[in-house]
Amino acid sequence: MGTLEYNSARPPVEIDDRTLAHLKIVIGTKLRRQESFMMTWLPEAKNPAGRLTIWMHPSIPLVFSFDEAALPPIDGRRIERLMESLNSRGELVLDQLED
């Protein structure tokens, strides 16, 4: 289980390494193009109420931490689906990601 830390303002979001590797490509692509967007997820299991949303912007620090040293396999179709969803909605919703 890897983590995504954003601006160190909140505890990191825990995400499995395979999904995190795909998110790294999608988020990196958007931010490299200077395209900001929202990202939303369900909070930790110990505090299940509501949702959390952050504004992803190229100037805000972002850290991807993987548990495993080996890179997980990347599915190009999954990247395409994530990008299409993000581009059409303007928001990346982590708890609705397809596997």
Short mmCIF file of C-alpha atoms in Angstrom, two decimals:
data_model
loop_
_atom_site.label_atom_id
_atom_site.label_comp_id
_atom_site.label_asym_id
_atom_site.label_seq_id
_atom_site.Cartn_x
_atom_site.Cartn_y
_atom_site.Cartn_z
CA MET A 1 0.00 0.00 0.00
CA GLY A 2 1.62 3.22 -1.17
CA THR A 3 0.74 6.77 -0.25
CA LEU A 4 0.09 10.07 -1.95
CA GLU A 5 1.11 13.15 0.04
CA TYR A 6 -0.11 16.53 -1.11
CA ASN A 7 1.26 19.72 0.41
CA SER A 8 1.78 17.83 3.70
CA ALA A 9 -1.43 19.47 4.97
CA ARG A 10 -3.28 16.23 5.71
CA PRO A 11 -2.30 12.67 6.44
CA PRO A 12 -1.27 10.88 3.23
CA VAL A 13 -3.89 9.05 1.17
CA GLU A 14 -3.26 5.28 1.17
CA ILE A 15 -3.50 3.78 -2.32
CA ASP A 16 -2.37 0.37 -3.54
CA ASP A 17 0.89 0.50 -5.51
CA ARG A 18 -0.69 -0.57 -8.81
CA THR A 19 -3.34 2.16 -8.71
CA LEU A 20 -0.80 4.70 -7.44
CA ALA A 21 1.46 3.98 -10.43
CA HIS A 22 -1.43 4.76 -12.80
CA LEU A 23 -2.37 7.90 -10.85
CA LYS A 24 1.24 9.08 -11.01
CA ILE A 25 1.11 9.02 -14.80
CA VAL A 26 -2.30 10.71 -15.04
CA ILE A 27 -1.59 13.38 -12.41
CA GLY A 28 1.91 13.96 -13.75
CA THR A 29 0.57 14.43 -17.27
CA LYS A 30 -2.03 16.99 -16.19
CA LEU A 31 0.36 18.97 -13.98
CA ARG A 32 3.16 18.92 -16.57
CA ARG A 33 0.68 20.60 -18.94
CA GLN A 34 0.00 23.20 -16.23
CA GLU A 35 -3.60 21.91 -15.93
CA SER A 36 -5.10 22.11 -12.45
CA PHE A 37 -7.98 19.89 -11.33
CA MET A 38 -9.84 18.59 -8.29
CA MET A 39 -9.23 15.20 -6.70
CA THR A 40 -11.77 13.64 -4.34
CA TRP A 41 -11.73 10.52 -2.15
CA LEU A 42 -13.48 8.94 0.80
CA PRO A 43 -11.74 9.59 4.12
CA GLU A 44 -10.08 6.97 6.28
CA ALA A 45 -12.15 4.06 7.57
CA LYS A 46 -11.91 5.40 11.14
CA ASN A 47 -13.67 8.61 10.04
CA PRO A 48 -16.06 7.50 7.28
CA ALA A 49 -18.24 10.62 7.06
CA GLY A 50 -18.17 12.82 3.98
CA ARG A 51 -15.56 13.21 1.25
CA LEU A 52 -12.28 15.04 0.95
CA THR A 53 -11.44 17.17 -2.10
CA ILE A 54 -8.20 18.95 -2.91
CA TRP A 55 -7.24 21.29 -5.71
CA MET A 56 -4.29 19.82 -7.61
CA HIS A 57 -1.99 22.55 -8.92
CA PRO A 58 1.52 22.36 -10.42
CA SER A 59 3.00 24.66 -7.76
CA ILE A 60 1.93 22.54 -4.76
CA PRO A 61 4.32 19.77 -3.61
CA LEU A 62 3.21 16.20 -4.34
CA VAL A 63 4.94 12.98 -3.23
CA PHE A 64 4.18 9.45 -4.47
CA SER A 65 5.55 6.81 -2.07
CA PHE A 66 5.50 3.17 -3.16
CA ASP A 67 5.91 0.21 -0.80
CA GLU A 68 7.59 -1.95 -3.42
CA ALA A 69 10.79 -1.07 -5.26
CA ALA A 70 9.65 -2.77 -8.47
CA LEU A 71 7.29 -0.78 -10.65
CA PRO A 72 3.88 -2.40 -11.10
CA PRO A 73 2.74 -3.18 -14.66
CA ILE A 74 0.99 -0.27 -16.38
CA ASP A 75 -2.25 -0.81 -18.31
CA GLY A 76 -2.46 1.73 -21.13
CA ARG A 77 -6.23 1.30 -21.40
CA ARG A 78 -6.61 2.16 -17.72
CA ILE A 79 -4.56 5.33 -18.24
CA GLU A 80 -6.79 6.29 -21.17
CA ARG A 81 -9.97 5.69 -19.14
CA LEU A 82 -8.64 7.75 -16.23
CA MET A 83 -7.63 10.63 -18.51
CA GLU A 84 -10.97 10.59 -20.33
CA SER A 85 -12.87 10.62 -17.04
CA LEU A 86 -10.71 13.40 -15.60
CA ASN A 87 -10.91 15.52 -18.75
CA SER A 88 -14.69 15.18 -19.03
CA ARG A 89 -15.45 15.78 -15.33
CA GLY A 90 -12.58 18.06 -14.31
CA GLU A 91 -12.22 15.88 -11.23
CA LEU A 92 -10.42 12.66 -10.37
CA VAL A 93 -12.54 10.60 -7.94
CA LEU A 94 -10.29 8.01 -6.29
CA ASP A 95 -12.98 5.76 -4.81
CA GLN A 96 -14.55 5.34 -8.26
CA LEU A 97 -11.39 4.25 -10.07
CA GLU A 98 -11.71 1.18 -12.24
CA ASP A 99 -9.28 -1.66 -11.80
#
